[in-house]
PDB file of N, CA and C in Angstrom:
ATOM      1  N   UNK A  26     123.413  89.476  47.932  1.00 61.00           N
ATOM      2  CA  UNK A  26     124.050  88.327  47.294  1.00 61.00           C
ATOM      3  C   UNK A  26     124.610  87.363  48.324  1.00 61.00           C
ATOM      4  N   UNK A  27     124.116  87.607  49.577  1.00 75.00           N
ATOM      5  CA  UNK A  27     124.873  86.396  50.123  1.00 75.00           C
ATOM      6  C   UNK A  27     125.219  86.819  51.523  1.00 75.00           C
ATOM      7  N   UNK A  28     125.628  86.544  52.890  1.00 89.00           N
ATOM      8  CA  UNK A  28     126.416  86.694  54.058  1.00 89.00           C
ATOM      9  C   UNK A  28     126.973  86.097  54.453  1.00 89.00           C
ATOM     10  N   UNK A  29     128.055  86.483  55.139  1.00 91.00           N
ATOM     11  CA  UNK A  29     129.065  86.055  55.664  1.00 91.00           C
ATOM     12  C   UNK A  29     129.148  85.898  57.381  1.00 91.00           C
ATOM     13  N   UNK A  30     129.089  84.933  58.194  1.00 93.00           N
ATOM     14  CA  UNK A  30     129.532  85.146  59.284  1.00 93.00           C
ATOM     15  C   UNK A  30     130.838  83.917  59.800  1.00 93.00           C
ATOM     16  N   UNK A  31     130.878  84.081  61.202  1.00 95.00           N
ATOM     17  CA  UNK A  31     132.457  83.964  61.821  1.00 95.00           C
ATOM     18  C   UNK A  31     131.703  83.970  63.405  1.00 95.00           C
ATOM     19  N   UNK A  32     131.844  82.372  63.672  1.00 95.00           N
ATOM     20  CA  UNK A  32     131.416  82.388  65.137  1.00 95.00           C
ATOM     21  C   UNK A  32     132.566  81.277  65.802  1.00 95.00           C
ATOM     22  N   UNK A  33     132.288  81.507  67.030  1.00 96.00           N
ATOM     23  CA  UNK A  33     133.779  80.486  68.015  1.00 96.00           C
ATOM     24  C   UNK A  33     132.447  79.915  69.236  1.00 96.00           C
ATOM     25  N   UNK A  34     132.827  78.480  69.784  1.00 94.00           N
ATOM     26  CA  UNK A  34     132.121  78.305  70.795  1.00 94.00           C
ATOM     27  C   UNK A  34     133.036  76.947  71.028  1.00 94.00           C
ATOM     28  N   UNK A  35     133.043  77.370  73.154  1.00 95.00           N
ATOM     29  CA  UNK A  35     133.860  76.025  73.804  1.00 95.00           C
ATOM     30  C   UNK A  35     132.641  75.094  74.006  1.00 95.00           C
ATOM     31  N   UNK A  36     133.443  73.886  74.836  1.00 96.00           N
ATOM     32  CA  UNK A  36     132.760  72.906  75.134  1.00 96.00           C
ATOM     33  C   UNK A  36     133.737  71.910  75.830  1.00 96.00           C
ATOM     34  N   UNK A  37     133.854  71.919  77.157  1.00 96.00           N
ATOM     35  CA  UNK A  37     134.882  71.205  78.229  1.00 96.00           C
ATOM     36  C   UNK A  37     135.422  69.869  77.569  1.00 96.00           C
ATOM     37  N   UNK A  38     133.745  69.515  77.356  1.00 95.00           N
ATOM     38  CA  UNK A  38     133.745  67.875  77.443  1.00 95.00           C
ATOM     39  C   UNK A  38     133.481  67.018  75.423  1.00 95.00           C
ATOM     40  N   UNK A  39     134.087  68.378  74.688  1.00 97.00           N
ATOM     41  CA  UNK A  39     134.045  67.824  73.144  1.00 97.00           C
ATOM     42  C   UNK A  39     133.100  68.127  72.592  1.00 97.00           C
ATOM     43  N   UNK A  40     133.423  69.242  71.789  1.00 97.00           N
ATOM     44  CA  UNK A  40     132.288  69.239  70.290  1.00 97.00           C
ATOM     45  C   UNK A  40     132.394  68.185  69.364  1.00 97.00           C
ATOM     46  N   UNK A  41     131.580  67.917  69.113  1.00 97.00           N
ATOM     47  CA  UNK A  41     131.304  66.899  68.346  1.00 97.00           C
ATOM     48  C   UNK A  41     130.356  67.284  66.344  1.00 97.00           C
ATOM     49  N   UNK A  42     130.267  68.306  66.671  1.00 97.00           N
ATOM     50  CA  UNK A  42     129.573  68.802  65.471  1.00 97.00           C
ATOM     51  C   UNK A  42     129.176  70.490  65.529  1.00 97.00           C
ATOM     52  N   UNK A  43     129.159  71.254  64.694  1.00 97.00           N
ATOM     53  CA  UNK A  43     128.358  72.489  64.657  1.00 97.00           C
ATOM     54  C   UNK A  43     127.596  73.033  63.238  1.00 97.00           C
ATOM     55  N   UNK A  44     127.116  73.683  63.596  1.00 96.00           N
ATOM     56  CA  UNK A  44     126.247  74.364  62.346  1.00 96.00           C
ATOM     57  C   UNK A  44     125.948  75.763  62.256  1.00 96.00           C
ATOM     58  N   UNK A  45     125.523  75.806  60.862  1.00 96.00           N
ATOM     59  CA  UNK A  45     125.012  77.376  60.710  1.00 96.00           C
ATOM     60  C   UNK A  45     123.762  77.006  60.140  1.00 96.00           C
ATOM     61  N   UNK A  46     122.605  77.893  60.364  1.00 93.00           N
ATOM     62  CA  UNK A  46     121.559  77.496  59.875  1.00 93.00           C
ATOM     63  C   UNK A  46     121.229  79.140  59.225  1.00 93.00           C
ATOM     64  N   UNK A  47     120.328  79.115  58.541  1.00 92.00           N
ATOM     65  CA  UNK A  47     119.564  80.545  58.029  1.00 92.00           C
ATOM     66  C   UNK A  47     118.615  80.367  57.683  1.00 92.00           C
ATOM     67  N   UNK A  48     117.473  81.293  58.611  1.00 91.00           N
ATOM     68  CA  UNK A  48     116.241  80.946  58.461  1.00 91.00           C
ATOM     69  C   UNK A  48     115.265  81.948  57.814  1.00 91.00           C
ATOM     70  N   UNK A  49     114.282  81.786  56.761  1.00 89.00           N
ATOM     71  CA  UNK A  49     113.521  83.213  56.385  1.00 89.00           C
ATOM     72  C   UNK A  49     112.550  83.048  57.248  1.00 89.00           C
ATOM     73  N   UNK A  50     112.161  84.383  58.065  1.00 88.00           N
ATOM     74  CA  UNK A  50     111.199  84.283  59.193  1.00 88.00           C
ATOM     75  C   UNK A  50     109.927  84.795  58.699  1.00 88.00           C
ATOM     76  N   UNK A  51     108.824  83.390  57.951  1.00 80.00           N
ATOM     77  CA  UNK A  51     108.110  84.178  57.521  1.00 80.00           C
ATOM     78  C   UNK A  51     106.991  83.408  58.478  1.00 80.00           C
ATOM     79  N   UNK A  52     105.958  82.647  57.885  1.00 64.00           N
ATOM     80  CA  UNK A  52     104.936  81.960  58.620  1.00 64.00           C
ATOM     81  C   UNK A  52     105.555  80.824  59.871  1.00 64.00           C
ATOM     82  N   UNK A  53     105.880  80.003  58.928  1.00 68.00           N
ATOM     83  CA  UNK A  53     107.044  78.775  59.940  1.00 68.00           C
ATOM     84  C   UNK A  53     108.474  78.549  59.844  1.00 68.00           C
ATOM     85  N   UNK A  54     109.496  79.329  60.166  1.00 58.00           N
ATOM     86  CA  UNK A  54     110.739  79.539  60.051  1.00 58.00           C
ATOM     87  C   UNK A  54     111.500  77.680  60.054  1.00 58.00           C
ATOM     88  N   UNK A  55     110.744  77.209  60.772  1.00 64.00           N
ATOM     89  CA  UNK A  55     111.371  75.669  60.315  1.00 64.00           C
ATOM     90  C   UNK A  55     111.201  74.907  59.094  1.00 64.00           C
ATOM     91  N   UNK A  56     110.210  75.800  58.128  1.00 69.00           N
ATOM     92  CA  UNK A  56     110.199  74.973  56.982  1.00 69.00           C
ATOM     93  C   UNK A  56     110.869  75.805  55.781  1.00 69.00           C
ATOM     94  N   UNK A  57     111.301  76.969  56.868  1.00 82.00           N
ATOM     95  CA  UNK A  57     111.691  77.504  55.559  1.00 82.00           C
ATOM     96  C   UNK A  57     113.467  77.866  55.320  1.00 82.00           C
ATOM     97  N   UNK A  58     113.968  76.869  55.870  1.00 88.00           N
ATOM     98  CA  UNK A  58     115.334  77.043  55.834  1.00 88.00           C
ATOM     99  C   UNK A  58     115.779  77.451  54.319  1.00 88.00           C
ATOM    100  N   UNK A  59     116.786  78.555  54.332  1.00 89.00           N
ATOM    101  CA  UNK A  59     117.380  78.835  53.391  1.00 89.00           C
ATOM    102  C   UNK A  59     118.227  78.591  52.741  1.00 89.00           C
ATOM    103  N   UNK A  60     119.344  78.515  53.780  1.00 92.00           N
ATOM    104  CA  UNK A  60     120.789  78.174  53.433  1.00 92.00           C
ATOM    105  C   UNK A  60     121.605  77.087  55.039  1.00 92.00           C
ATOM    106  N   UNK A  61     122.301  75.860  55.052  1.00 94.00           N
ATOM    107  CA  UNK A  61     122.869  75.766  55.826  1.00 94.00           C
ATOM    108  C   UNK A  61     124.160  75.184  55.429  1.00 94.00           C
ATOM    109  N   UNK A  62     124.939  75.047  57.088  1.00 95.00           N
ATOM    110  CA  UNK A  62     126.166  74.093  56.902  1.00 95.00           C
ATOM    111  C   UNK A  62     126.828  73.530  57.929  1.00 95.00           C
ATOM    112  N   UNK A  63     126.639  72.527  58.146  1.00 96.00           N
ATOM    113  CA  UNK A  63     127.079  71.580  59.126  1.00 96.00           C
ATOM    114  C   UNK A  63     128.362  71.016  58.972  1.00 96.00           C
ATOM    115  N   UNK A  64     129.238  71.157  59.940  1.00 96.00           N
ATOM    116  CA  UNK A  64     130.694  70.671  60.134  1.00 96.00           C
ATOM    117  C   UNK A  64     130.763  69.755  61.562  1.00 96.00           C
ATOM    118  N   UNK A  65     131.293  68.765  60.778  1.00 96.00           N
ATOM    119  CA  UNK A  65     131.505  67.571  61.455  1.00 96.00           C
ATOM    120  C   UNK A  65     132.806  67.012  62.417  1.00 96.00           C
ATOM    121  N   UNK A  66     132.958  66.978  63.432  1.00 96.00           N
ATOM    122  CA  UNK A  66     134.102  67.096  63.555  1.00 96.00           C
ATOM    123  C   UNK A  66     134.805  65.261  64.195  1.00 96.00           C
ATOM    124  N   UNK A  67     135.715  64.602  63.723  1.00 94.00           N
ATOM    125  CA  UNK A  67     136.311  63.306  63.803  1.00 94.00           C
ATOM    126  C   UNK A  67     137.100  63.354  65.459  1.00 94.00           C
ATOM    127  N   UNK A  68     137.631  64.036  65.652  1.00 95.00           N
ATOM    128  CA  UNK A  68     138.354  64.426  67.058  1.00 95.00           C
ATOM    129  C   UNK A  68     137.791  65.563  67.517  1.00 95.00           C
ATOM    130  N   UNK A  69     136.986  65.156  68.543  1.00 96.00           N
ATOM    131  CA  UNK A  69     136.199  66.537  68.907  1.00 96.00           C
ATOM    132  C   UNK A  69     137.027  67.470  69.707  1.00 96.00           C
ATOM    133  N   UNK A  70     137.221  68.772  69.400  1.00 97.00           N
ATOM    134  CA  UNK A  70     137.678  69.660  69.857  1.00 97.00           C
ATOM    135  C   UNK A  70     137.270  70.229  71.280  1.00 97.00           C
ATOM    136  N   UNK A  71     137.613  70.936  72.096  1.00 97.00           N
ATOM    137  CA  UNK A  71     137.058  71.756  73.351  1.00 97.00           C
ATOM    138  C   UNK A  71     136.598  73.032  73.106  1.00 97.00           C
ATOM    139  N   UNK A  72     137.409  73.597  71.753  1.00 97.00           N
ATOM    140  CA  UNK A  72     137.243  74.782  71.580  1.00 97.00           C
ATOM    141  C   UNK A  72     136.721  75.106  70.000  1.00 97.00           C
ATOM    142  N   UNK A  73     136.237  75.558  69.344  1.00 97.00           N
ATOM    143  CA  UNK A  73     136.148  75.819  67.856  1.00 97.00           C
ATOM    144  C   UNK A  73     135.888  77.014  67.145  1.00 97.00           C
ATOM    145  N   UNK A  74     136.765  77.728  66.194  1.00 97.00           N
ATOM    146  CA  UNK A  74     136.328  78.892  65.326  1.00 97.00           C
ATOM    147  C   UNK A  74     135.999  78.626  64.020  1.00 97.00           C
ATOM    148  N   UNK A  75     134.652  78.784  63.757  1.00 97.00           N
ATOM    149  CA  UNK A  75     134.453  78.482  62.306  1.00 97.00           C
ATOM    150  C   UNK A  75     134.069  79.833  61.418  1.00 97.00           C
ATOM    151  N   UNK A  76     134.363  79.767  59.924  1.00 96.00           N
ATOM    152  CA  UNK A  76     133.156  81.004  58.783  1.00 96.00           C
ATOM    153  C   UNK A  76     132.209  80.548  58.175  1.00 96.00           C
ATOM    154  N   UNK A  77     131.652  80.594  58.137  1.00 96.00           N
ATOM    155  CA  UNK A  77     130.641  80.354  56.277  1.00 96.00           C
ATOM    156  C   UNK A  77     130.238  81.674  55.916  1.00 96.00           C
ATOM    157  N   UNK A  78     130.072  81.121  54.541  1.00 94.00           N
ATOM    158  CA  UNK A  78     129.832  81.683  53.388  1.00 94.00           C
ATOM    159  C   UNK A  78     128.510  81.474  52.809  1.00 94.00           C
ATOM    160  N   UNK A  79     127.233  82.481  52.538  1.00 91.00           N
ATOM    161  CA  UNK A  79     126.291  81.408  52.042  1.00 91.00           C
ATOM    162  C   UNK A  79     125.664  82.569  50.563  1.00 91.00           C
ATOM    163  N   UNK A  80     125.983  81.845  49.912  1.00 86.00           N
ATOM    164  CA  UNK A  80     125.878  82.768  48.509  1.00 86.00           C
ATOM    165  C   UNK A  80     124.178  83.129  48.106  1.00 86.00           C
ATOM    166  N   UNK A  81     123.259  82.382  48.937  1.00 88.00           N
ATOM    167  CA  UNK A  81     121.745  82.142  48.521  1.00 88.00           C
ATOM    168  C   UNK A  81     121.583  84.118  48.624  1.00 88.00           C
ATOM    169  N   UNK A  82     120.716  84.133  47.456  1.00 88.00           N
ATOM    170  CA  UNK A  82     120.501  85.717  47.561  1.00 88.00           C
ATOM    171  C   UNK A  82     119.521  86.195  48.157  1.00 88.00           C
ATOM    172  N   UNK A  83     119.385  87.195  48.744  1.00 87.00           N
ATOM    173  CA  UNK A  83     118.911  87.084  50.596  1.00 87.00           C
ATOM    174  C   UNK A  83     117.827  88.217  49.615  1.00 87.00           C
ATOM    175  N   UNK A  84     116.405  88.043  49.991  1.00 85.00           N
ATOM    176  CA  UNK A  84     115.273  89.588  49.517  1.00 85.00           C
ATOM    177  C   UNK A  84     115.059  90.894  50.519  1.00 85.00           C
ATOM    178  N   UNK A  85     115.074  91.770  50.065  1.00 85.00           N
ATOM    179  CA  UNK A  85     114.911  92.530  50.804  1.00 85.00           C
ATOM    180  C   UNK A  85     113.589  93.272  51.363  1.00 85.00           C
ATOM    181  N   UNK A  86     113.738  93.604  52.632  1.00 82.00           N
ATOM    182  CA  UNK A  86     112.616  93.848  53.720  1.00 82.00           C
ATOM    183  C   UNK A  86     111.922  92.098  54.319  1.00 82.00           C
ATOM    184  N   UNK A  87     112.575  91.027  54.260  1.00 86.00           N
ATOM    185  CA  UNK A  87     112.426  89.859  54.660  1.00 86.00           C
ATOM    186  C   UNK A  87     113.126  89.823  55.884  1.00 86.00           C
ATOM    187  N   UNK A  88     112.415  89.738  56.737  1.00 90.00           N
ATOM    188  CA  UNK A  88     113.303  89.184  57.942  1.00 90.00           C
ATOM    189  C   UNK A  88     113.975  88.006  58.164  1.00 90.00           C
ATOM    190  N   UNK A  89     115.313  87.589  58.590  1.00 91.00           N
ATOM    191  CA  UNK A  89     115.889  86.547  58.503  1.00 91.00           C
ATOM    192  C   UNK A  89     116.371  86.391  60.203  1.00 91.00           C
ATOM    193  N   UNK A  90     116.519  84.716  60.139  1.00 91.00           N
ATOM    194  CA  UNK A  90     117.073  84.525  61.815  1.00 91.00           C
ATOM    195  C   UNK A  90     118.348  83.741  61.109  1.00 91.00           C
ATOM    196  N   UNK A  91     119.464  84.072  61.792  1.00 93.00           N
ATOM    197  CA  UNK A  91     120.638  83.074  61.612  1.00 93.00           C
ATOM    198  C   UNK A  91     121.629  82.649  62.954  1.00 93.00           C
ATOM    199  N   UNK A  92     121.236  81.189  63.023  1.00 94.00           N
ATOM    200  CA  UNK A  92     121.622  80.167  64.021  1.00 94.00           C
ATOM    201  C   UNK A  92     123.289  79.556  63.749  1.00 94.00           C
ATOM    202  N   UNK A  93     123.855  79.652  64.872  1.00 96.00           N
ATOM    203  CA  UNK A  93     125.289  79.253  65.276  1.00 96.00           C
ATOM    204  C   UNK A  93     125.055  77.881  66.881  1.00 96.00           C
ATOM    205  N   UNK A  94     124.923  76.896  65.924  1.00 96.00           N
ATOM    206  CA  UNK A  94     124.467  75.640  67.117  1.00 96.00           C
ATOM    207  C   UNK A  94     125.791  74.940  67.154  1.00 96.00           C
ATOM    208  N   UNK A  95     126.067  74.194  68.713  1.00 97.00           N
ATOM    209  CA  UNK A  95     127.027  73.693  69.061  1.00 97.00           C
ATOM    210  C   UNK A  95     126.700  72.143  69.762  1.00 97.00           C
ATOM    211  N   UNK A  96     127.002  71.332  69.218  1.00 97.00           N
ATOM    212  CA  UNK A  96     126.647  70.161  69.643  1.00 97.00           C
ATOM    213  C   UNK A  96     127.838  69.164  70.533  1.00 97.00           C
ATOM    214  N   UNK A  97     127.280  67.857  71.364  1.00 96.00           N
ATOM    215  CA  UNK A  97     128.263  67.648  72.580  1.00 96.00           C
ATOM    216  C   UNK A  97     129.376  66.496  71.548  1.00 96.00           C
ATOM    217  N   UNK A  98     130.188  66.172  71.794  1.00 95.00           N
ATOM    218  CA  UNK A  98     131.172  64.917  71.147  1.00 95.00           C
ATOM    219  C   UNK A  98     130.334  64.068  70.777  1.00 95.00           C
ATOM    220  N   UNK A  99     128.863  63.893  71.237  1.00 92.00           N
ATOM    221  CA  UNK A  99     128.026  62.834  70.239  1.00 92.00           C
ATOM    222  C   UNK A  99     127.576  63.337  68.779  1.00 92.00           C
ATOM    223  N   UNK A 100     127.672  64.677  68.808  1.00 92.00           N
ATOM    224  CA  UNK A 100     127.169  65.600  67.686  1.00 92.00           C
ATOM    225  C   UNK A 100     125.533  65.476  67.597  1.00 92.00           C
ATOM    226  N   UNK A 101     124.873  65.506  68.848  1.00 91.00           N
ATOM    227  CA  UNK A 101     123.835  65.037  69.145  1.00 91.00           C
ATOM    228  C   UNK A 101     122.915  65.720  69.971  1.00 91.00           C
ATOM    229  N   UNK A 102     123.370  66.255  71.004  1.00 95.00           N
ATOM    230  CA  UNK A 102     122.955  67.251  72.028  1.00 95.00           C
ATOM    231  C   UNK A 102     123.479  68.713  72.015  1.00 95.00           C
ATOM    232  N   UNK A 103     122.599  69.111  71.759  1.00 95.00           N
ATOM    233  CA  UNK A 103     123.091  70.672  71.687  1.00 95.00           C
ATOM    234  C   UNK A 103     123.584  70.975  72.803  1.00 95.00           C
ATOM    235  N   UNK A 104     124.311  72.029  73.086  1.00 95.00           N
ATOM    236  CA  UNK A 104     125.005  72.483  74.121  1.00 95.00           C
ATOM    237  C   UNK A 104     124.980  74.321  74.289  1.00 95.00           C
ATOM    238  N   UNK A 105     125.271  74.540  73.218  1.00 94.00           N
ATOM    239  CA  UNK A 105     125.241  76.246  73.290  1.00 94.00           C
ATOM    240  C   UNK A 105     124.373  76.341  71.733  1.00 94.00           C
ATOM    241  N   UNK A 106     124.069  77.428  71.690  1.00 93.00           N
ATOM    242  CA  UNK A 106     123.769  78.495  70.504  1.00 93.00           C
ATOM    243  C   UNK A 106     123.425  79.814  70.436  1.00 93.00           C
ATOM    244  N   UNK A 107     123.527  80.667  69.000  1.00 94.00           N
ATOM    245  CA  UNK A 107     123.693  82.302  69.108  1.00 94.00           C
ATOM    246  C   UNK A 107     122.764  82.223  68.252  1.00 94.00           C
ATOM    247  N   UNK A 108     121.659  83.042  67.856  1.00 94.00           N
ATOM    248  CA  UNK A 108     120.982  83.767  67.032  1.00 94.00           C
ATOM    249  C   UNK A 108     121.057  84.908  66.703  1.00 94.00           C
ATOM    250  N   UNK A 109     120.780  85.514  65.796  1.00 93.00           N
ATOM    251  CA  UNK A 109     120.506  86.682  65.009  1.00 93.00           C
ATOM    252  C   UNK A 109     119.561  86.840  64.156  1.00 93.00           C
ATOM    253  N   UNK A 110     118.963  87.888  64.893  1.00 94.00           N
ATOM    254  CA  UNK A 110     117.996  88.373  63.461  1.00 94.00           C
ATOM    255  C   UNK A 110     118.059  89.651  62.910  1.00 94.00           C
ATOM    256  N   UNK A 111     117.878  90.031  61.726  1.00 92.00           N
ATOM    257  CA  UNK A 111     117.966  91.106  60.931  1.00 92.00           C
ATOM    258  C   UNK A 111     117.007  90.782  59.520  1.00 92.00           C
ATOM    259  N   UNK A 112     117.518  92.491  59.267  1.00 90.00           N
ATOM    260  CA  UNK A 112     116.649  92.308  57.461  1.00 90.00           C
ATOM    261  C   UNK A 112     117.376  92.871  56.594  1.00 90.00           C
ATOM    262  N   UNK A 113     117.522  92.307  55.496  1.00 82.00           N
ATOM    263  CA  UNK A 113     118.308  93.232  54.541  1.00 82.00           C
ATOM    264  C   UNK A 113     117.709  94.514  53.676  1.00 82.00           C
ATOM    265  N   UNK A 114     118.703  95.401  53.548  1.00 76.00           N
ATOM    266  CA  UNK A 114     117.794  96.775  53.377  1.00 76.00           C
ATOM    267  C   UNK A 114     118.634  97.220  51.976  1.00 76.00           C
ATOM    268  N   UNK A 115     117.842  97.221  50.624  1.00 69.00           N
ATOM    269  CA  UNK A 115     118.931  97.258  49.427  1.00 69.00           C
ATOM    270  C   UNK A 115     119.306  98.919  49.592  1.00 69.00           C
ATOM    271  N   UNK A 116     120.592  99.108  49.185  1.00 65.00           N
ATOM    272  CA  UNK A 116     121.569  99.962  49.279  1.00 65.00           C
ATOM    273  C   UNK A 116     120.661 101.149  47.871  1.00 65.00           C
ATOM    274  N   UNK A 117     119.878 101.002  46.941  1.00 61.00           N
ATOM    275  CA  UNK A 117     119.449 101.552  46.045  1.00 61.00           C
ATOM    276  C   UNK A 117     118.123 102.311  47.138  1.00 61.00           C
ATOM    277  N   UNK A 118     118.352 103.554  46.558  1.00 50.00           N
ATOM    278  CA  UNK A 118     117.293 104.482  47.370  1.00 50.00           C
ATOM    279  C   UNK A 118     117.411 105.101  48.328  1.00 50.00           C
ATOM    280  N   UNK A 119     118.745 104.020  49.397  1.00 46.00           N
ATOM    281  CA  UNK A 119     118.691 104.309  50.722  1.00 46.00           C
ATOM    282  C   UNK A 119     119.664 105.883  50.657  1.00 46.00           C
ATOM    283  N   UNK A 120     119.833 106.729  51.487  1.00 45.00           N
ATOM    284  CA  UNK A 120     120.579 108.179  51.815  1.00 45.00           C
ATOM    285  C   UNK A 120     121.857 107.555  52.865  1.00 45.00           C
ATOM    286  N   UNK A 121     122.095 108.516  52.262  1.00 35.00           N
ATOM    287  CA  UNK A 121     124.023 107.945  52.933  1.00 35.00           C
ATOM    288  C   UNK A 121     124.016 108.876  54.011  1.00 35.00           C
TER     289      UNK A 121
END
């Protein structure tokens, strides 16, 4: 039903924007965005901790990539980012 993450990333010279992206990694992971969320920021920070929340209901045995991008005070140039990939594995069937 959904994941949750919680990422932090600096930047000397001003963030200017960040995002979460979630990708289903199937044929072309760029067309197949799932869920995102972009936060904008008016006074760019040096430092930033953000969450999201993304309620889209995730299938299981699908592999997914999920992106934590950090952009410069133009909100324009990337600067850092984290990936992850995983798959979700439904809790029915599985042995404890």
């Amino acid at each position: 039903s959904g994941l949750t993450m919680a990422a932090s990333g600096s930047y000397e010279a001003g963030i200017g924007r960040v995002d979460f992206v979630l990708v289903a990694l199937t044929s072309d992971p760029l067309a197949n965005v799932v869920d995102r969320k972009d936060i904008d920021y008016a006074k760019p920070p040096t430092h930033v901790a953000e969450a999201w929340h993304s309620s889209v209901p995730l299938s299981d045995d699908l592999p997914y990539r999920l992106f934590f991008h950090v952009y410069d005070r133009t909100g324009v140039n990337l600067v850092a980012y984290e990936r992850r990939d995983f798959t979700c594995e439904s809790k029915e069937g599985s042995e404890s």
